[in-house]
PDB file of C-alpha atoms in Angstrom:
ATOM      1  CA  UNK L 963    -195.530  -9.469-183.291  1.00 41.00           C
ATOM      2  CA  UNK L 964    -197.234 -12.164-185.323  1.00 42.00           C
ATOM      3  CA  UNK L 965    -200.239 -11.436-187.604  1.00 42.00           C
ATOM      4  CA  UNK L 966    -203.024 -13.588-185.734  1.00 39.00           C
ATOM      5  CA  UNK L 967    -202.006 -11.357-182.430  1.00 35.00           C
ATOM      6  CA  UNK L 968    -202.633  -8.256-184.283  1.00 34.00           C
ATOM      7  CA  UNK L 969    -206.060  -9.278-185.741  1.00 34.00           C
ATOM      8  CA  UNK L 970    -207.173 -10.723-182.312  1.00 34.00           C
ATOM      9  CA  UNK L 971    -206.107  -7.375-180.833  1.00 38.00           C
ATOM     10  CA  UNK L 972    -208.097  -5.638-183.636  1.00 35.00           C
ATOM     11  CA  UNK L 973    -210.973  -7.740-182.926  1.00 34.00           C
ATOM     12  CA  UNK L 974    -210.613  -6.803-179.002  1.00 33.00           C
ATOM     13  CA  UNK L 975    -210.871  -3.069-179.795  1.00 36.00           C
ATOM     14  CA  UNK L 976    -213.705  -3.463-182.381  1.00 36.00           C
ATOM     15  CA  UNK L 977    -215.500  -5.070-179.893  1.00 36.00           C
ATOM     16  CA  UNK L 978    -214.907  -2.612-177.239  1.00 37.00           C
ATOM     17  CA  UNK L 979    -215.817   0.170-179.610  1.00 36.00           C
ATOM     18  CA  UNK L 980    -219.253  -1.466-180.388  1.00 35.00           C
ATOM     19  CA  UNK L 981    -220.181  -1.913-176.695  1.00 37.00           C
ATOM     20  CA  UNK L 982    -219.422   1.628-175.881  1.00 40.00           C
ATOM     21  CA  UNK L 983    -221.839   2.754-179.326  1.00 46.00           C
ATOM     22  CA  UNK L 984    -224.970   3.997-179.341  1.00 51.00           C
ATOM     23  CA  UNK L 985    -228.570   1.413-179.350  1.00 77.00           C
ATOM     24  CA  UNK L 986    -230.520   3.344-181.441  1.00 90.00           C
ATOM     25  CA  UNK L 987    -233.156   1.338-183.337  1.00 88.00           C
ATOM     26  CA  UNK L 988    -232.461   0.456-186.899  1.00 88.00           C
ATOM     27  CA  UNK L 989    -233.414   3.360-189.172  1.00 89.00           C
ATOM     28  CA  UNK L 990    -233.368   5.863-186.549  1.00 94.00           C
ATOM     29  CA  UNK L 991    -230.365   8.557-185.775  1.00 96.00           C
ATOM     30  CA  UNK L 992    -228.404   8.350-182.638  1.00 97.00           C
ATOM     31  CA  UNK L 993    -229.361  12.375-181.399  1.00 97.00           C
ATOM     32  CA  UNK L 994    -227.220  12.368-178.600  1.00 98.00           C
ATOM     33  CA  UNK L 995    -225.673   9.200-176.529  1.00 97.00           C
ATOM     34  CA  UNK L 996    -223.136   8.714-173.874  1.00 97.00           C
ATOM     35  CA  UNK L 997    -221.764   6.645-170.578  1.00 97.00           C
ATOM     36  CA  UNK L 998    -221.863   7.954-167.135  1.00 97.00           C
ATOM     37  CA  UNK L 999    -219.462   6.728-164.401  1.00 96.00           C
ATOM     38  CA  UNK L1000    -221.600   4.531-163.583  1.00 95.00           C
ATOM     39  CA  UNK L1001    -222.034   2.820-166.971  1.00 94.00           C
ATOM     40  CA  UNK L1002    -225.480   3.805-167.548  1.00 96.00           C
ATOM     41  CA  UNK L1003    -226.107   4.893-170.737  1.00 97.00           C
ATOM     42  CA  UNK L1004    -228.405   8.374-171.671  1.00 98.00           C
ATOM     43  CA  UNK L1005    -229.615   8.074-175.400  1.00 97.00           C
ATOM     44  CA  UNK L1006    -231.943  10.041-177.306  1.00 98.00           C
ATOM     45  CA  UNK L1007    -232.992   9.052-180.799  1.00 97.00           C
ATOM     46  CA  UNK L1008    -234.731  10.083-184.164  1.00 97.00           C
ATOM     47  CA  UNK L1009    -236.459   7.793-185.999  1.00 96.00           C
ATOM     48  CA  UNK L1010    -238.415  10.273-188.008  1.00 95.00           C
ATOM     49  CA  UNK L1011    -241.678  10.294-186.451  1.00 96.00           C
ATOM     50  CA  UNK L1012    -240.500  10.333-182.642  1.00 97.00           C
ATOM     51  CA  UNK L1013    -237.753  11.557-180.414  1.00 98.00           C
ATOM     52  CA  UNK L1014    -236.586   8.601-178.078  1.00 97.00           C
ATOM     53  CA  UNK L1015    -234.978   8.339-174.619  1.00 97.00           C
ATOM     54  CA  UNK L1016    -233.359   5.994-172.824  1.00 97.00           C
ATOM     55  CA  UNK L1017    -231.545   5.377-169.720  1.00 97.00           C
ATOM     56  CA  UNK L1018    -230.206   2.536-168.008  1.00 95.00           C
ATOM     57  CA  UNK L1019    -227.005   0.171-167.584  1.00 93.00           C
ATOM     58  CA  UNK L1020    -224.962   0.017-171.185  1.00 83.00           C
ATOM     59  CA  UNK L1021    -225.493  -3.653-171.461  1.00 84.00           C
ATOM     60  CA  UNK L1022    -229.190  -4.439-169.891  1.00 89.00           C
ATOM     61  CA  UNK L1023    -232.677  -3.107-170.760  1.00 91.00           C
ATOM     62  CA  UNK L1024    -232.992   0.430-169.921  1.00 93.00           C
ATOM     63  CA  UNK L1025    -234.642   1.291-166.825  1.00 94.00           C
ATOM     64  CA  UNK L1026    -236.455   4.305-168.656  1.00 95.00           C
ATOM     65  CA  UNK L1027    -237.362   4.420-172.341  1.00 95.00           C
ATOM     66  CA  UNK L1028    -239.490   5.811-174.104  1.00 96.00           C
ATOM     67  CA  UNK L1029    -240.925   7.948-177.566  1.00 96.00           C
ATOM     68  CA  UNK L1030    -242.710  11.413-177.977  1.00 97.00           C
ATOM     69  CA  UNK L1031    -244.170  12.270-181.394  1.00 97.00           C
ATOM     70  CA  UNK L1032    -241.534  14.980-182.521  1.00 96.00           C
ATOM     71  CA  UNK L1033    -244.105  17.705-182.170  1.00 96.00           C
ATOM     72  CA  UNK L1034    -243.987  17.136-178.466  1.00 97.00           C
ATOM     73  CA  UNK L1035    -240.303  17.422-178.063  1.00 98.00           C
ATOM     74  CA  UNK L1036    -238.193  20.441-178.070  1.00 97.00           C
ATOM     75  CA  UNK L1037    -234.984  21.694-178.368  1.00 97.00           C
ATOM     76  CA  UNK L1038    -232.679  25.075-177.214  1.00 95.00           C
ATOM     77  CA  UNK L1039    -229.878  25.657-179.690  1.00 95.00           C
ATOM     78  CA  UNK L1040    -226.834  27.698-179.651  1.00 93.00           C
ATOM     79  CA  UNK L1041    -227.363  31.225-181.103  1.00 89.00           C
ATOM     80  CA  UNK L1042    -223.684  32.194-182.244  1.00 84.00           C
ATOM     81  CA  UNK L1043    -223.406  34.397-178.958  1.00 84.00           C
ATOM     82  CA  UNK L1044    -221.168  34.189-176.017  1.00 83.00           C
ATOM     83  CA  UNK L1045    -218.427  31.613-174.639  1.00 85.00           C
ATOM     84  CA  UNK L1046    -220.826  28.689-173.693  1.00 90.00           C
ATOM     85  CA  UNK L1047    -222.066  26.899-176.600  1.00 92.00           C
ATOM     86  CA  UNK L1048    -225.102  24.535-175.666  1.00 94.00           C
ATOM     87  CA  UNK L1049    -227.585  22.379-176.922  1.00 97.00           C
ATOM     88  CA  UNK L1050    -230.620  20.697-175.584  1.00 97.00           C
ATOM     89  CA  UNK L1051    -233.098  18.507-176.484  1.00 98.00           C
ATOM     90  CA  UNK L1052    -236.393  17.908-174.041  1.00 98.00           C
ATOM     91  CA  UNK L1053    -238.560  15.171-173.935  1.00 98.00           C
ATOM     92  CA  UNK L1054    -241.607  15.140-171.657  1.00 98.00           C
ATOM     93  CA  UNK L1055    -243.116  12.516-169.811  1.00 97.00           C
ATOM     94  CA  UNK L1056    -245.895  13.529-167.892  1.00 96.00           C
ATOM     95  CA  UNK L1057    -245.328  16.216-165.369  1.00 97.00           C
ATOM     96  CA  UNK L1058    -241.497  14.874-165.795  1.00 97.00           C
ATOM     97  CA  UNK L1059    -239.421  16.407-168.484  1.00 98.00           C
ATOM     98  CA  UNK L1060    -236.291  14.826-169.526  1.00 98.00           C
ATOM     99  CA  UNK L1061    -233.406  17.234-170.962  1.00 98.00           C
ATOM    100  CA  UNK L1062    -230.515  16.285-172.243  1.00 98.00           C
ATOM    101  CA  UNK L1063    -227.763  18.667-172.853  1.00 97.00           C
ATOM    102  CA  UNK L1064    -224.224  19.341-174.358  1.00 97.00           C
ATOM    103  CA  UNK L1065    -222.265  22.416-173.723  1.00 95.00           C
ATOM    104  CA  UNK L1066    -218.624  23.456-174.195  1.00 93.00           C
ATOM    105  CA  UNK L1067    -216.806  26.630-173.193  1.00 89.00           C
ATOM    106  CA  UNK L1068    -215.461  27.567-176.381  1.00 84.00           C
ATOM    107  CA  UNK L1069    -212.825  30.226-174.548  1.00 85.00           C
ATOM    108  CA  UNK L1070    -211.137  27.587-172.316  1.00 81.00           C
ATOM    109  CA  UNK L1071    -207.917  26.059-172.878  1.00 77.00           C
ATOM    110  CA  UNK L1072    -208.717  22.955-171.826  1.00 78.00           C
ATOM    111  CA  UNK L1073    -212.533  23.418-174.099  1.00 75.00           C
ATOM    112  CA  UNK L1074    -214.299  20.513-171.391  1.00 81.00           C
ATOM    113  CA  UNK L1075    -217.317  19.289-172.323  1.00 90.00           C
ATOM    114  CA  UNK L1076    -220.536  19.334-170.111  1.00 95.00           C
ATOM    115  CA  UNK L1077    -223.225  16.820-171.051  1.00 97.00           C
ATOM    116  CA  UNK L1078    -225.605  14.524-169.402  1.00 98.00           C
ATOM    117  CA  UNK L1079    -229.528  15.082-168.437  1.00 98.00           C
ATOM    118  CA  UNK L1080    -231.423  16.915-166.088  1.00 97.00           C
ATOM    119  CA  UNK L1081    -234.511  15.240-164.872  1.00 98.00           C
ATOM    120  CA  UNK L1082    -237.015  18.240-164.001  1.00 97.00           C
ATOM    121  CA  UNK L1083    -240.243  17.233-162.418  1.00 97.00           C
ATOM    122  CA  UNK L1084    -243.349  19.865-161.728  1.00 97.00           C
ATOM    123  CA  UNK L1085    -240.573  22.101-163.146  1.00 94.00           C
ATOM    124  CA  UNK L1086    -238.269  21.638-160.343  1.00 96.00           C
ATOM    125  CA  UNK L1087    -235.083  20.028-160.566  1.00 97.00           C
ATOM    126  CA  UNK L1088    -234.917  16.435-159.512  1.00 97.00           C
ATOM    127  CA  UNK L1089    -231.864  15.292-160.655  1.00 96.00           C
ATOM    128  CA  UNK L1090    -228.924  15.761-162.699  1.00 97.00           C
ATOM    129  CA  UNK L1091    -226.815  12.711-164.535  1.00 97.00           C
ATOM    130  CA  UNK L1092    -223.256  13.921-165.859  1.00 97.00           C
ATOM    131  CA  UNK L1093    -222.016  12.127-169.045  1.00 97.00           C
ATOM    132  CA  UNK L1094    -218.292  10.998-168.169  1.00 96.00           C
ATOM    133  CA  UNK L1095    -217.085   9.154-171.560  1.00 94.00           C
ATOM    134  CA  UNK L1096    -218.141   8.231-174.851  1.00 95.00           C
ATOM    135  CA  UNK L1097    -220.152  11.311-175.690  1.00 95.00           C
ATOM    136  CA  UNK L1098    -221.789  11.184-178.919  1.00 96.00           C
ATOM    137  CA  UNK L1099    -223.729  14.820-179.506  1.00 96.00           C
ATOM    138  CA  UNK L1100    -225.909  15.160-182.703  1.00 96.00           C
ATOM    139  CA  UNK L1101    -228.398  17.807-181.130  1.00 96.00           C
ATOM    140  CA  UNK L1102    -227.132  20.729-183.244  1.00 94.00           C
ATOM    141  CA  UNK L1103    -229.159  21.727-185.959  1.00 94.00           C
ATOM    142  CA  UNK L1104    -232.144  19.540-184.815  1.00 93.00           C
ATOM    143  CA  UNK L1105    -235.628  20.274-186.288  1.00 93.00           C
ATOM    144  CA  UNK L1106    -238.071  20.666-183.402  1.00 95.00           C
ATOM    145  CA  UNK L1107    -239.999  23.219-181.713  1.00 94.00           C
ATOM    146  CA  UNK L1108    -237.844  26.225-179.478  1.00 94.00           C
ATOM    147  CA  UNK L1109    -237.808  25.084-176.145  1.00 93.00           C
ATOM    148  CA  UNK L1110    -239.638  27.071-173.686  1.00 85.00           C
TER     149      UNK L1110
END
């Protein structure tokens, strides 16, 4: 294989990886990001003052994009007990709460990960959108108030 072909292959791989990475604004930490089976991105960002949530086609303007002050967002953290490790961050928007989740069964042989977002409207489950690939999970240890 020629060096030019190898370099071209590396560039193509790098570009592919870039398109799957998170899109948080400069200076913000990616708490969570993934792509769904329909190529929609679920993303949670932390800029220190606000928690941002966005959802939409991966290479387009998000369908939903909001930021809330940190004191309005909440989290549920695995307490080290039980076979299922799970973390959530809840982002409120009026009567709607976007509950971004990540979980893993630590005792199963496959250690399958379940991740995505539950959409709650007036306390009732309205929808669940699951992640399919490119999951970035930095929810563990996030310093937010406990979810109720």
